[in-house]
Every structure is written in structure tokens, then in C-alpha cells.
XYZ file of C-alpha atoms in Angstrom:
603
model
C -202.102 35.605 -138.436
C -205.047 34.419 -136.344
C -206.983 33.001 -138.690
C -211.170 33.216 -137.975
C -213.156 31.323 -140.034
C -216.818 32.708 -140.815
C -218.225 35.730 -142.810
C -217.778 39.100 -142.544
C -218.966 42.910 -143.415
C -220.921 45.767 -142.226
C -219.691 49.278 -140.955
C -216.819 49.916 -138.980
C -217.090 52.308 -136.394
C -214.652 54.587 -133.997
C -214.239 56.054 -137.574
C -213.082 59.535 -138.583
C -213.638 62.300 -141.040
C -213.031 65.677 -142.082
C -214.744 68.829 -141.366
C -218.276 67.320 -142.978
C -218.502 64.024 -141.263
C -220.065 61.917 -143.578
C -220.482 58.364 -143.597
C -223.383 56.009 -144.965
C -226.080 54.802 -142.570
C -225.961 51.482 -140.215
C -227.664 49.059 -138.665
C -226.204 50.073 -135.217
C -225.294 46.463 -134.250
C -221.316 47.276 -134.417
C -219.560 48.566 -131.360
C -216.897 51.724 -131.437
C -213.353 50.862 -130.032
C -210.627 52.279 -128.013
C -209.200 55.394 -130.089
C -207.436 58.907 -129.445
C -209.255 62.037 -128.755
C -207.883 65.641 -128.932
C -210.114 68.794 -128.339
C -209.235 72.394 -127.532
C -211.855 75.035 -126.644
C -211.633 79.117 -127.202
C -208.066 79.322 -128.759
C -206.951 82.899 -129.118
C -205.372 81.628 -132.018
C -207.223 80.081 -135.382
C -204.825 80.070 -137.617
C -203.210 77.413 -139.895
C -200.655 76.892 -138.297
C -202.686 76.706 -134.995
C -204.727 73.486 -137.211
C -201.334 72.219 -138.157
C -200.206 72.489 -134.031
C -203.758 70.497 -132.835
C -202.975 67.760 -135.875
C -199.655 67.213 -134.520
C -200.739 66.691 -131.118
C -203.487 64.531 -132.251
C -201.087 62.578 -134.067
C -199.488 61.481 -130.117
C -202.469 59.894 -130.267
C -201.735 57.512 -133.246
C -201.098 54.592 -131.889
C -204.860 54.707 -129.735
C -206.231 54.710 -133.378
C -203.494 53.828 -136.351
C -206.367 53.082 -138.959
C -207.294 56.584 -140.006
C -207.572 60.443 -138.690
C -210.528 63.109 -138.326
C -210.795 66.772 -137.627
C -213.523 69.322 -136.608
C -213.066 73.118 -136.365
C -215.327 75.711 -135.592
C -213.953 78.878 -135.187
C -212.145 78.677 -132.018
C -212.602 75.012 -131.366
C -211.291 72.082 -132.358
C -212.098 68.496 -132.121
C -209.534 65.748 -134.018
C -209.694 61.744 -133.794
C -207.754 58.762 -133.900
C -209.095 55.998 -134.952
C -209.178 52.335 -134.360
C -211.368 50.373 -137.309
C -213.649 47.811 -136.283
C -213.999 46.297 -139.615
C -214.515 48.867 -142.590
C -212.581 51.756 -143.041
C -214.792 53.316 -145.092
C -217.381 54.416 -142.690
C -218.734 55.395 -139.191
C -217.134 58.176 -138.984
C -215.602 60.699 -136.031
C -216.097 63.121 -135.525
C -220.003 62.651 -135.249
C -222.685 64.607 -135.808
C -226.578 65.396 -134.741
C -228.881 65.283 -138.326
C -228.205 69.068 -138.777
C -224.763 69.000 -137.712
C -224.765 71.629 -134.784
C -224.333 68.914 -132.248
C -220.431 67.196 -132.767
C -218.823 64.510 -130.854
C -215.686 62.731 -130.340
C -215.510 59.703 -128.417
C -213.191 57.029 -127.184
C -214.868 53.630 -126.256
C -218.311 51.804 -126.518
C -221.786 51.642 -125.556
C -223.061 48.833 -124.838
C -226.381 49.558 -124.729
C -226.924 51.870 -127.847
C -228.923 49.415 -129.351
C -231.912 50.139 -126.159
C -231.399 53.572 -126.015
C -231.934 54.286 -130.484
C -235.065 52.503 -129.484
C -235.808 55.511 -127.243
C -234.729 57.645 -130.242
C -237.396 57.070 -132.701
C -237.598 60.841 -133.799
C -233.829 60.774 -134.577
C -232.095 59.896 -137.509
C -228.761 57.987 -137.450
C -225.977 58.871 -140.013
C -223.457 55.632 -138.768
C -223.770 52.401 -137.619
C -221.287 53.619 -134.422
C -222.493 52.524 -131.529
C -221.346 56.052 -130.267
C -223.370 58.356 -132.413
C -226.404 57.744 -129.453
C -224.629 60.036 -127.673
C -225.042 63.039 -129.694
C -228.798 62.265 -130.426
C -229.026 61.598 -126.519
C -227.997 65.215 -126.105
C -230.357 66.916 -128.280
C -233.430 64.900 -126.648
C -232.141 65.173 -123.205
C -229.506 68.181 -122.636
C -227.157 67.756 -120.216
C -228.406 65.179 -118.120
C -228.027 61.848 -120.099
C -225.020 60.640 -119.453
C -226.245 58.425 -116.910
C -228.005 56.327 -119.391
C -224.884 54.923 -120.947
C -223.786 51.316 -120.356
C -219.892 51.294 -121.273
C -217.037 52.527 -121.388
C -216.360 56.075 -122.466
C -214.542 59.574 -122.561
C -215.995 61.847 -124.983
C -216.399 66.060 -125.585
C -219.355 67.113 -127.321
C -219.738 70.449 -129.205
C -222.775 72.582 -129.209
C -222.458 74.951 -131.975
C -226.262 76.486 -130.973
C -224.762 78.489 -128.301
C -220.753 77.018 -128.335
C -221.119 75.237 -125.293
C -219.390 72.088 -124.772
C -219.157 69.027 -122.217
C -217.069 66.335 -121.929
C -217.423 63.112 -119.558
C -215.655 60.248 -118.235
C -217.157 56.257 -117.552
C -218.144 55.253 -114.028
C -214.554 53.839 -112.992
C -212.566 55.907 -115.320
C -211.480 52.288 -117.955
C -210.915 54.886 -120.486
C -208.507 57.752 -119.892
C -209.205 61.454 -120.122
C -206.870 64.441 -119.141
C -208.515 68.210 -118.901
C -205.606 71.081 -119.598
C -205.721 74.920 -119.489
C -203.440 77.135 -121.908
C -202.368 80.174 -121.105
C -204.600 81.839 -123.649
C -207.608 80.653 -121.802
C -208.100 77.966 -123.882
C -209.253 74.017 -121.952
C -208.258 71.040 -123.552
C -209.270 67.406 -123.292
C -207.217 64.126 -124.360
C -207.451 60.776 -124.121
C -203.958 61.318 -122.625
C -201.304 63.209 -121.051
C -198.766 63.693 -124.296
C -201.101 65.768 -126.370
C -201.592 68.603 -124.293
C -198.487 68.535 -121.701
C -196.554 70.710 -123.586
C -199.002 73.080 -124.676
C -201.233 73.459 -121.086
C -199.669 74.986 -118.295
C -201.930 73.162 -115.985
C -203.682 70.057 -116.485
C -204.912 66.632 -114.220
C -206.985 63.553 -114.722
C -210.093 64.016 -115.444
C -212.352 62.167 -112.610
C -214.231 59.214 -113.502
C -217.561 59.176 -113.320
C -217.547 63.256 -113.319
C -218.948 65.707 -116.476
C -217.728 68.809 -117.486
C -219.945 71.746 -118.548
C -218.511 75.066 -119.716
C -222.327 76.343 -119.085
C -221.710 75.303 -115.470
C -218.030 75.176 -114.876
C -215.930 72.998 -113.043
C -216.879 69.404 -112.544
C -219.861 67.348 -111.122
C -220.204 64.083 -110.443
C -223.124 61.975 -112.877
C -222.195 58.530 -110.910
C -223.333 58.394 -107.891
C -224.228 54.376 -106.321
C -225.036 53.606 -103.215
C -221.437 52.139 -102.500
C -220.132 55.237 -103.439
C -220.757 56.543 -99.930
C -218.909 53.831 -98.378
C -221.747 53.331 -96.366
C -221.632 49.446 -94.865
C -224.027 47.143 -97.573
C -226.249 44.531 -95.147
C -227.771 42.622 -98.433
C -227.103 39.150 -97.563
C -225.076 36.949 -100.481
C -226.586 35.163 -103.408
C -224.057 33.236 -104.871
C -226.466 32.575 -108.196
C -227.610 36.557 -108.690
C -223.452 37.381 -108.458
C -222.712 34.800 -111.168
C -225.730 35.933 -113.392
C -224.978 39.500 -112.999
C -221.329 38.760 -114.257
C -221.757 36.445 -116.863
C -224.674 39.369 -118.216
C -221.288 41.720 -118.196
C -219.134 39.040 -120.139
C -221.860 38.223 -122.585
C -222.510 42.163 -123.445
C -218.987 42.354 -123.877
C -219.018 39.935 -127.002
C -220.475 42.388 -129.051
C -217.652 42.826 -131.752
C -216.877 41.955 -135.764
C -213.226 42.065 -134.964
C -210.869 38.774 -133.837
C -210.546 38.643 -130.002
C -209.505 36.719 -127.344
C -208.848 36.858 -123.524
C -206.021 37.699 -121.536
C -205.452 34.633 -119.480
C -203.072 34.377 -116.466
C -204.292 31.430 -115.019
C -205.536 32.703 -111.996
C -209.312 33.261 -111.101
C -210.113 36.080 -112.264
C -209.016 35.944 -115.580
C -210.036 32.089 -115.984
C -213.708 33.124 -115.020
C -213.737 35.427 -117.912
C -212.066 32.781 -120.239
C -214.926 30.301 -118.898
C -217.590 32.374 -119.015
C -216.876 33.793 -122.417
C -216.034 30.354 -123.716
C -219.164 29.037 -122.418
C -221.274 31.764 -124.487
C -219.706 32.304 -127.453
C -221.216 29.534 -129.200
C -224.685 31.518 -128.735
C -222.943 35.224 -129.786
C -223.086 37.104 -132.793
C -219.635 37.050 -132.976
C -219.345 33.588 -133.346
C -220.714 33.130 -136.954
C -217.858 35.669 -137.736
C -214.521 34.229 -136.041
C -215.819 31.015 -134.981
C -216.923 29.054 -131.351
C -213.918 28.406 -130.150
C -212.004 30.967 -127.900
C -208.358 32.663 -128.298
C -206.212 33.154 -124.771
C -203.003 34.786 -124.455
C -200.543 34.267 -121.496
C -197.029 36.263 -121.099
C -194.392 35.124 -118.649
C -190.621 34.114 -118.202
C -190.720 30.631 -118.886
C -191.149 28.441 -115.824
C -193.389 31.438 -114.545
C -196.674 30.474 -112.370
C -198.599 32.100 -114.666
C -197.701 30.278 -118.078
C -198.067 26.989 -116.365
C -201.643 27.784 -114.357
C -202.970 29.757 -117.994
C -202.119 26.183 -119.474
C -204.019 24.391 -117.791
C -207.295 26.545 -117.867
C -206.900 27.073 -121.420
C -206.200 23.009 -121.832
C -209.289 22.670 -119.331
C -211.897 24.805 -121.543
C -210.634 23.648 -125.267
C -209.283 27.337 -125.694
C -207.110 28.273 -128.866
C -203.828 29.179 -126.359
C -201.017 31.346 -127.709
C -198.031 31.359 -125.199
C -195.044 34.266 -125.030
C -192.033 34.216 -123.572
C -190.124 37.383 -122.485
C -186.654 37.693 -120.776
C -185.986 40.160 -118.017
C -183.511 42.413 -120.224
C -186.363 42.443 -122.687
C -188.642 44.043 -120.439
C -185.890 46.538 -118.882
C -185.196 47.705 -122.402
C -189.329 48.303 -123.215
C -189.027 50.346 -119.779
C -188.629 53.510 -121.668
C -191.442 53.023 -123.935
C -193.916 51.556 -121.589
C -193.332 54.547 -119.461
C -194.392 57.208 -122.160
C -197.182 55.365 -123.168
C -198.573 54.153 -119.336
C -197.515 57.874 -118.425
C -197.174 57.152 -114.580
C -194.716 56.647 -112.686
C -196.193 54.553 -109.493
C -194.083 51.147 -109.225
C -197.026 48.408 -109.327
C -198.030 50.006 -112.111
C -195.098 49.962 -114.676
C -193.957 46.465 -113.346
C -196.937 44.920 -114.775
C -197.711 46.991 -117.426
C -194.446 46.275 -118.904
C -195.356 42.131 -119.644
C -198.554 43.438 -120.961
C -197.473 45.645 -123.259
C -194.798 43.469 -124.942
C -197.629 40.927 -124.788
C -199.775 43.522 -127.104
C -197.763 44.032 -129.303
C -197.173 39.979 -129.854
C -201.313 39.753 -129.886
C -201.773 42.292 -132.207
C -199.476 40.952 -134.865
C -201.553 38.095 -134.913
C -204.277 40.337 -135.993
C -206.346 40.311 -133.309
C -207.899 43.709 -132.185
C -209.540 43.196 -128.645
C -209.112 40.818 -126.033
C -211.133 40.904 -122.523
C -209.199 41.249 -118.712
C -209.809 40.563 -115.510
C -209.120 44.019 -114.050
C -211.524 45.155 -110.552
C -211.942 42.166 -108.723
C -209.571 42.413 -106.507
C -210.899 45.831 -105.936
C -214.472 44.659 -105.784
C -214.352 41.519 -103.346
C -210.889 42.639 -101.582
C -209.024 40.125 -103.419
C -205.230 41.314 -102.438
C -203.227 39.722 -99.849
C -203.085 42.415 -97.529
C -207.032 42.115 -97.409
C -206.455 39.212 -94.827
C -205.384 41.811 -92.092
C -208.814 43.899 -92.292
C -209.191 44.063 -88.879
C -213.165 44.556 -89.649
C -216.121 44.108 -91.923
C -216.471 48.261 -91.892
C -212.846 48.706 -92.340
C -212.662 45.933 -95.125
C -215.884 47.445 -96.957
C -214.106 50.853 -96.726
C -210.964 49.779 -98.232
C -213.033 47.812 -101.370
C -214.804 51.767 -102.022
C -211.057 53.391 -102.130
C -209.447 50.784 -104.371
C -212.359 51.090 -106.888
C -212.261 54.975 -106.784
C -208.652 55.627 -107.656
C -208.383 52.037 -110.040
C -208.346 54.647 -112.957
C -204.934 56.064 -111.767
C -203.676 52.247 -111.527
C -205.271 49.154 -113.193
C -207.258 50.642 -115.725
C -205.086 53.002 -116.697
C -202.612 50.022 -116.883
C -204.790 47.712 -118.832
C -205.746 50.727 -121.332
C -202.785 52.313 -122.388
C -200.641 48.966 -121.991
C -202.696 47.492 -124.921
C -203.731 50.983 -126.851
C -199.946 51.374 -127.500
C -200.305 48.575 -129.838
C -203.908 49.656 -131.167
C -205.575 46.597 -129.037
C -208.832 47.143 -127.159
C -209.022 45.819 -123.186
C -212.593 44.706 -121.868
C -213.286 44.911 -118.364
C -216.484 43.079 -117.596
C -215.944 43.057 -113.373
C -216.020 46.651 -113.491
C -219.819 46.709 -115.424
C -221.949 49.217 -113.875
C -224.579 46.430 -112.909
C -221.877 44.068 -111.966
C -220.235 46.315 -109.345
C -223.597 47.058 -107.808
C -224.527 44.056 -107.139
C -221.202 42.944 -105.979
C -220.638 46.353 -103.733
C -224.203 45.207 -101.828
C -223.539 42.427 -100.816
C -222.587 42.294 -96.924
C -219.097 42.527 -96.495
C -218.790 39.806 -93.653
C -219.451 37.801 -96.448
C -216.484 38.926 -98.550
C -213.925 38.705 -95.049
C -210.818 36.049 -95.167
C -211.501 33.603 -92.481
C -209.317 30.654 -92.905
C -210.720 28.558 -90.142
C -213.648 28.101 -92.288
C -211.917 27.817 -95.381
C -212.850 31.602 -97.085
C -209.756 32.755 -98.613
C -209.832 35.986 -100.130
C -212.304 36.267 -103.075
C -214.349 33.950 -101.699
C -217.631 34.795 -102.525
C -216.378 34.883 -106.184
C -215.136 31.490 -106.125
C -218.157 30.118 -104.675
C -220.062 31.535 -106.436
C -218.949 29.638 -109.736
C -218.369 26.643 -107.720
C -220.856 24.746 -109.734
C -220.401 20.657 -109.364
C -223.073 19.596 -112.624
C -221.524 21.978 -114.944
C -218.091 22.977 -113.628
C -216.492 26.281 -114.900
C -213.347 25.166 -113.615
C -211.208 22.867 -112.006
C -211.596 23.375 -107.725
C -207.994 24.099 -107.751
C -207.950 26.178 -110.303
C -211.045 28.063 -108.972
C -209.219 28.071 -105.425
C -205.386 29.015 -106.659
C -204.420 31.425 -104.197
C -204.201 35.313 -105.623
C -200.367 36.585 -107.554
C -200.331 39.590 -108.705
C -199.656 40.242 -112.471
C -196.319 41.021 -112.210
C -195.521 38.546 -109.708
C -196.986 35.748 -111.643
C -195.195 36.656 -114.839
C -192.241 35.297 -112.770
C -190.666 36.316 -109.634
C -187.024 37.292 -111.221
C -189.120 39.857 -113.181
C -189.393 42.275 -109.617
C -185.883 40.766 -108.654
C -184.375 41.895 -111.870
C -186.016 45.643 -111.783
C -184.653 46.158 -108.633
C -181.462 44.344 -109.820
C -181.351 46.791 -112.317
C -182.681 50.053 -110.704
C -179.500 49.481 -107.993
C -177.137 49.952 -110.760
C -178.662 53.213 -112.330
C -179.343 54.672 -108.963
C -176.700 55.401 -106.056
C -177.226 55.641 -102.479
C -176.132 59.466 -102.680
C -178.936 59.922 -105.246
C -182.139 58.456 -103.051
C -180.413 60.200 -100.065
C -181.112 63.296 -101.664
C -184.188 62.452 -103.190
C -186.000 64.842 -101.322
C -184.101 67.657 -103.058
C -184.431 66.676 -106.471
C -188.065 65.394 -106.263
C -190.132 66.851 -103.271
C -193.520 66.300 -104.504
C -194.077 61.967 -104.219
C -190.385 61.683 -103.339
C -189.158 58.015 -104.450
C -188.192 56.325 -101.557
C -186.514 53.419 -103.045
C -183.943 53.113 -105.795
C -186.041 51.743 -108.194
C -188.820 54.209 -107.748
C -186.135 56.984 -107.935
C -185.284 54.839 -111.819
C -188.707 55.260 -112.686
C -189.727 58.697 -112.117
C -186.261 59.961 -113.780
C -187.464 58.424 -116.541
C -191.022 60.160 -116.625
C -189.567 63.358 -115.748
C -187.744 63.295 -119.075
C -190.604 62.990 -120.949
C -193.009 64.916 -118.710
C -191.015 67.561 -116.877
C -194.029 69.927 -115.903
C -195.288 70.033 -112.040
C -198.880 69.219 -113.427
C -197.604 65.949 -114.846
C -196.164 64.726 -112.007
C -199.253 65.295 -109.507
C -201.528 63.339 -112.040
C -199.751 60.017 -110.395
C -200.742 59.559 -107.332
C -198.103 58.790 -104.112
C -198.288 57.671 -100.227
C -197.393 54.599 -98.420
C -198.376 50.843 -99.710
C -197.857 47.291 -99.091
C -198.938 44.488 -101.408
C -201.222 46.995 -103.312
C -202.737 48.264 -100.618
C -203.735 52.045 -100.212
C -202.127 54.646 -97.522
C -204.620 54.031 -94.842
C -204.467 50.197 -94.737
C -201.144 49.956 -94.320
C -202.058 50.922 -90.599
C -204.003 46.915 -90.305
C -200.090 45.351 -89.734
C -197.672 47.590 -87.452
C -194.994 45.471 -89.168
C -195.885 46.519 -93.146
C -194.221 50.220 -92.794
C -190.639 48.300 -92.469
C -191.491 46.558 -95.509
C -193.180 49.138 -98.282
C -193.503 47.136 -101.482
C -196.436 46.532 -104.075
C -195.634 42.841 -104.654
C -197.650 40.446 -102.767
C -194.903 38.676 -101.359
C -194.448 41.812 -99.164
C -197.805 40.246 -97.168
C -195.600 38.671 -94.450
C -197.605 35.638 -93.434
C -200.071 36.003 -96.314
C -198.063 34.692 -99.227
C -196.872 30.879 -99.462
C -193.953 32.786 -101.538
C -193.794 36.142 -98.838
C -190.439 38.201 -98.418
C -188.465 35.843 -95.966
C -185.407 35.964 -93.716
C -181.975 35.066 -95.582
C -182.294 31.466 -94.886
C -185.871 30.761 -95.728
C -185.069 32.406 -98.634
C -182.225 30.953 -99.625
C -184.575 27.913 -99.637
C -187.200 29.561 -101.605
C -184.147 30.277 -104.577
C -183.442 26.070 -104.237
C -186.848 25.106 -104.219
C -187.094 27.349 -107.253
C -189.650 29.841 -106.088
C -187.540 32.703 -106.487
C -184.883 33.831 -108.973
């Protein structure tokens, strides 16, 4: 066990009940966490055994929310919870309810800001001390049109029993999942994901970040709408001090929790500036007089990886509590199975590093620990990927920055989620804040281009901007380490021994025919082919397999910036080794390397 000195109590939250919702009041101070919701809208069918069928599929859900179980029907709707306790079982409650109980809500996630917006509530009485339960008072003051005043991270579907109406909405960037289904009945669904409602909805997709649902209105409309969201080019000029603030705000907000946490630390920047920020501030946090001043990091490699060595260091550097793992490469091809159900995709990037963070949940969550912050969205945010050293312009470079954040909720974050909700763990996100991005997404993007000749590499503005000599976050080289991609940096063998692998299951007869046997995203390598025979067996429907999305790549990169280096379509990969002349470690000829393999780069 990690053991967290300091005292304890108050409400738990992300809680469930049954069809009354109880639950005694609260102070509001403790936040909701990552759990399962189910909910199913104008079945022709309200029997028992239809309750029994929506329990079941809630129970898919389980692992999102282990600690207890909730259900709400009325009539021909249903809304059921998993639940993930903060720190008492006993009460806040989900599903959650207005004072008169004609308003119910079930949500997945936290708001970080419910504390500013009961304030605004005065005439409202509060049942829980979930952080969530603003959201159904928010409704009955404002209607429709509130869900623009939530700081956090969220999917939720709120009942109106008044007039049965219902909505359900999704966070800015989409950090917490949400699927919308339709049964042949007539009946629409909503899950936090894809395995409760596959089998029963004919048709179903991701629900859009950002977006709100209104069976008043129908179909979907967008709440989110920045100014970057246009992709219009940002001419605010850079100020290094106003991008550090504005993150270590989102770090600090983040804090808010009565459970043990920690940070996932790879060693590289983006991770180590959430380690150093939150390291710096948790002396001055509530949670410290809880679990103590002193930080937890986590690192997951094979050992001799770049990662384990670089996370050492940082941790070593800021006094952190460190806990190392170790995996082997037949470890992670045996989890392959299981991290595919749970990650439900399967895009290649994706399940190569969601695979090392998913056994690494499970190892941090037997210590006890229930949430750990990430580094997800920078290199969406500042162009932080390899490949962003080709932009061939400041418009072009901008561009790219507003397509990797819009579809990071079919890749990273639906990585970082469901990696560690398979294990009941709760990921963080603070670079993808809603104040964060837009102050980031302003900023002039000549500022943010890779020019070498005057030492910007990529992520440059980020680095300087926490380039602080009095009162260093971090060491220069640490703060300078040139960008690996997780599941490079968990060690190079780790790619080498999926494809390894993937060539044995797969023949050349099989990918020649690919086309035939898969004509929607057709694989076009053998270990894409291994992956998506594997999701196919667990998600065989047409609907499933459109939810993940396909197209050309290199290094990360989407379809249309592949077109920045004429010689990237011989050489389609996700790792960022595939960024000939980028990468001191890039894809080489035979005999550089066969020099790489001595020199111990590459396995």
C-alpha cells in the first residue's frame, strides 16, 4: 500500500443509489471521479427483465466504478451508474437529483468549478457534497443553455421528468468518453462506452466533444465554440509568464481530491512539468493535510528504457516519492486482448501505448492510489510531434495544432481514460483546461514553429516558458530532452516486438486480401491487420468499426500532413522514429541501423 499520512473524512462522491437517491448533505468541497454511465430513452419494453437487461449492461461498466451501483427508472427510461468512491461509500449518491426529484442526472467526471457556480445557486438546495449535483440545479435555473459554465471534465444525461425530455453532453475535448446508440425499438442510448450498448443498438458513434444532445431539439449542437476552433491564424504575440500562470492555475485546480494520487511521469517535458508544478503546490493544497507534501510518480518501461532512466532523474530532481515498473514485451502481447476491449479502438498508436499504461494501472492501483495526473494535449497544443518540424508554414502549422486537438478524443484521451478506468484509476489532464488551451491556441503560431538555427525545437514556447534560472522547475536538459513518444520511450523493442509478433499471426496472403475481408479502414500492415481481428471479435457490428477513425499517418501525424514530406507515404508508421531526419533514433538504412542495435538504441 501507499501509505498517506494525515487525516481524513467527509463525503464521497461519484456515488450511487437506488430509485430514491438519497444521500446526506455536503459541504461541496469533494470532487466526483471517473465512473460508468448507462442510460436508455423510450424503450418499447419496461419490463423486468428489460431492468435486469440495462443492469447487465451497466455492469460492462464495472470496472469505470467497482465501489458500488445505482439505478433510475421512469417508465420508459432508464438511467444506471457505476461508481468510483472518492472516500465514503456511504454517500453522494448517483443518480442525482433536483430538491423535488423531477430533474435526474448521471454523470461521469468532475467540476472543477462547482464550488463558484453553488455560489450562483443560492435559491437551491444541495442533497450531496458531489461536486456534480451543480449540474442538475444548473438546469432548473438555466434550461438548456448552461453547459458552458462548467470547468471540467464531463459526460453526463440528464432526465426531465416535467415533460420527459432529456440531454446529454460531452467536455470541451471529449477527456471523458461518451457513445450515443439507437435500438431498433426507437429507443437512444448513451454510455460512457462502446460495450454497453453494441450489442443491443443497431447503430451507434462517438458522441462529439464539446457537442449537447436535446431530444426537444434533436440531433446535436455544438456548446464549445473558441476562437481557435475556427482555425483561424491567432496574431497574439507570446508571453512566456501568462502561459506558465495559466497552466500551473490548471495543475493547481486539479489537486482538488481526498483520495491518494500521484503523477504519471515519463521523464520527458510534458509530464515532468506537471510533476514540477504539482510538486511545487502541493504543500499549499487541501490535499496535502490529507496524504501529505510530498508527491507520488509512477514510470513503466522495459528496463534500460529512455523513459525509466529520464523519469529517474526528474523524480530524483524534485524529491518525488518514485515507484518504478518493469514490463517484458510478452507481458504486454499477452494484455493485448484485454487492453483492446477496454481501449475499444483499433488505430495502432493507440493500443501500442495504451498497453504500458494499462499494465501500469493496474500496478498503481494496487498500491491504493485512485488518481494520478498526465501529460496528455501538448503535443497537440504547441505541435510538439516530430513531424511538426516539416510544417512548411505558420498557417499550415496552426492548422494542423486545431485538427490534432479536435479528434484527441478518438486517440489520447480516449487512451489515457479507458487505459487507467480499466483498473478504476482516474487520469487528469491539466494541458487540455479550457483556460489553458485558450491561451495557448492564441498565441501566434510563428512563435510555436521549429527553427533549429535559433535553437527552437519543437515545444518551444513551453520550455521557455518554465525556463526559470532563480527558481528552476527543472534541470535545462531535462526541460530541453528532445520529444519520444509514449510507446517509444517505454523502450524501442516494445514496437519491434509487436510487429515481431503481428508477422507471425498474420500472413502475406492475409494483408493481400485485406481489402476483402475489411473494406472500411483496411489495415495496411500486418500488425494493423492483428489488431483489428482482434476488435472485430469483440465488436463485430459496422457501427463499431467506423467509431475508430482511419487514413494515412506518419509519426502521429494526421492525413493531410503527411503531404509536408513527399518521402513519409513510403514510410507510414505512428512511431516517431518514422520522422526521417527528425529523430536522433529515426528508421535508418540496414547499416546505420545495425549500429543503432550495437550502440544499444534499438532492440
Amino acid at each position: 500500500m501507499v501509505v498517506m499520512t494525515g487525516g481524513g473524512g467527509g463525503s464521497s462522491n461519484c456515488g450511487s443509489g437506488g430509485d430514491d437517491g438519497g444521500g446526506g448533505a455536503g459541504d461541496g468541497k469533494l470532487p466526483d471521479a471517473m465512473c460508468g454511465i448507462l442510460a436508455v430513452f423510450g424503450c418499447v419494453d419496461c419490463s423486468q427483465a428489460k431492468r435486469a437487461r440495462i443492469i447487465e449492461l451497466s455492469r460492462r461498466l464495472r470496472h469505470r466504478g467497482p465501489d458500488w451501483s445505482g439505478l433510475h427508472s421512469e417508465q420508459d427510461c432508464y438511467l444506471a451508474h457505476q461508481r468510483l468512491a472518492i472516500v465514503d461509500p456511504a454517500s453522494g449518491d448517483q443518480p442525482l437529483y433536483n430538491e423535488d426529484k423531477t430533474i435526474i442526472v448521471t454523470v461521469n467526471g468532475e467540476i472543477y468549478n462547482h464550488k463558484a457556480l453553488r455560489e450562483k445557486l443560492t435559491s437551491h438546495k444541495f442533497n450531496t457534497g458531489s461536486d456534480c449535483e451543480v449540474i442538475a440545479h444548473l438546469y432548473e435555473e438555466y434550461g438548456e443553455d448552461f453547459v458552458h459554465m462548467l470547468d471540467g471534465m464531463f459526460s453526463f444525461v440528464l432526465l426531465d421528468t416535467r415533460d420527459k425530455s432529456y440531454i446529454a453532453a460531452r467536455d470541451a475535448i471529449g477527456i471523458t468518453p461518451l457513445y450515443m446508440g439507437w435500438g431498433l425499438d426507437g429507443s437512444v442510448w448513451f454510455a460512457s462506452e462502446m460495450k454497453a450498448l453494441s450489442d443491443d443498438c443497431e447503430q451507434f458513434m462517438s458522441f462529439l466533444p464539446g457537442h449537447i444532445y436535446s431530444s426537444k431539439v434533436g440531433g446535436l449542437r455544438r456548446w464549445y465554440n473558441p476562437t481557435w476552433y475556427s482555425e483561424r491564424i491567432p496574431s497574439t504575440p507570446y508571453d512566456p509568464l501568462l502561459l506558465r500562470h495559466a497552466f500551473e492555475k490548471a495543475v493547481v485546480k486539479r489537486l482538488m481530491t481526498d483520495v491518494p494520487f500521484g503523477v504519471l511521469l515519463s521523464g520527458g517535458l510534458d509530464s515532468s512539468l506537471v510533476a514540477a508544478v504539482a510538486s511545487r503546490h502541493l504543500a499549499n493544497s487541501e490535499a496535502s493535510w490529507q496524504w501529505g507534501s510530498q508527491l507520488h510518480t509512477f514510470c513503466i518501461g522495459l528496463k534500460g528504457s529512455p523513459d525509466l532512466s529520464a523519469a529517474r532523474e526528474v523524480a530524483d530532481y524534485l524529491g518525488t516519492r518514485h515507484h518504478e515498473f518493469y514490463f517484458t514485451v510478452q507481458e504486454g502481447i499477452d494484455a493485448l486482448e484485454e487492453v483492446i476491449y477496454h481501449i475499444e479502438t483499433y488505430d495502432v498508436t493507440t493500443i501500442r501505448a495504451s498497453t504500458p499504461m494499462f499494465l501500469m494501472s493496474r500496478k498503481i492501483k494496487s498500491l491504493g492510489v485512485k488518481m494520478v495526473l498526465s501529460g496528455e494535449g501538448s503535443d497537440e497544443i504547441f505541435g510538439g510531434y516530430l513531424y511538426f518540424h516539416k510544417a512548411p508554414n505558420k498557417e499550415e502549422f496552426h492548422e494542423e495544432t486545431c485538427r490534432k486537438i479536435k479528434a484527441l478524443h478518438l486517440f489520447d484521451c480516449l487512451r489515457a481514460n479507458k487505459s487507467t478506468s480499466a483498473w478504476g484509476l482516474e487520469a487528469r489532464v491539466p494541458f487540455l483546461d479550457k483556460e489553458f488551451i485558450d491561451v495557448a491556441m492564441s498565441i501566434d503560431p510563428k512563435w510555436k514553429m521549429i527553427q533549429r538555427d535559433i535553437g527552437r525545437i519543437e515545444k518551444w514556447v513551453l520550455r521557455n516558458a518554465f525556463d526559470d534560472a532563480e527558481n528552476p522547475y527543472l534541470p535545462k536538459h531535462i526541460l530541453y530532452r528532445q520529444k519520444e513518444q509514449f510507446s517509444d520511450g517505454v523502450g524501442y523493442s516494445w514496437i519491434d516486438g509487436l510487429k515481431d509478433h503481428a508477422n507471425q499471426q498474420v500472413t502475406d496472403s492475409m494483408l493481400t486480401n485485406a481489402t476483402f475481408v475489411y473494406p472500411e479502414n483496411t489495415p495496411t500492415t500486418k500488425e494493423g491487420y492483428y489488431y483489428r481481428t482482434i476488435f472485430e471479435k469483440f465488436f463485430p457490428k459496422n457501427a463499431a468499426r467506423l467509431t475508430v477513425p482511419g487514413g494515412p499517418s506518419v509519426a502521429c501525424s494526421t492525413a493531410k500532413a503527411v503531404e509536408w514530406d513527399a518521402s513519409w507515404s513510403k514510410n507510414l508508421d505512428p512511431s516517431g522514429r518514422a520522422a526521417l531526419g527528425v529523430h536522433e533514433a529515426a528508421y535508418a538504412s540496414d547499416a546505420t541501423e545495425t549500429k543503432l542495435k550495437t550502440d544499444g538504441l534499438l532492440s
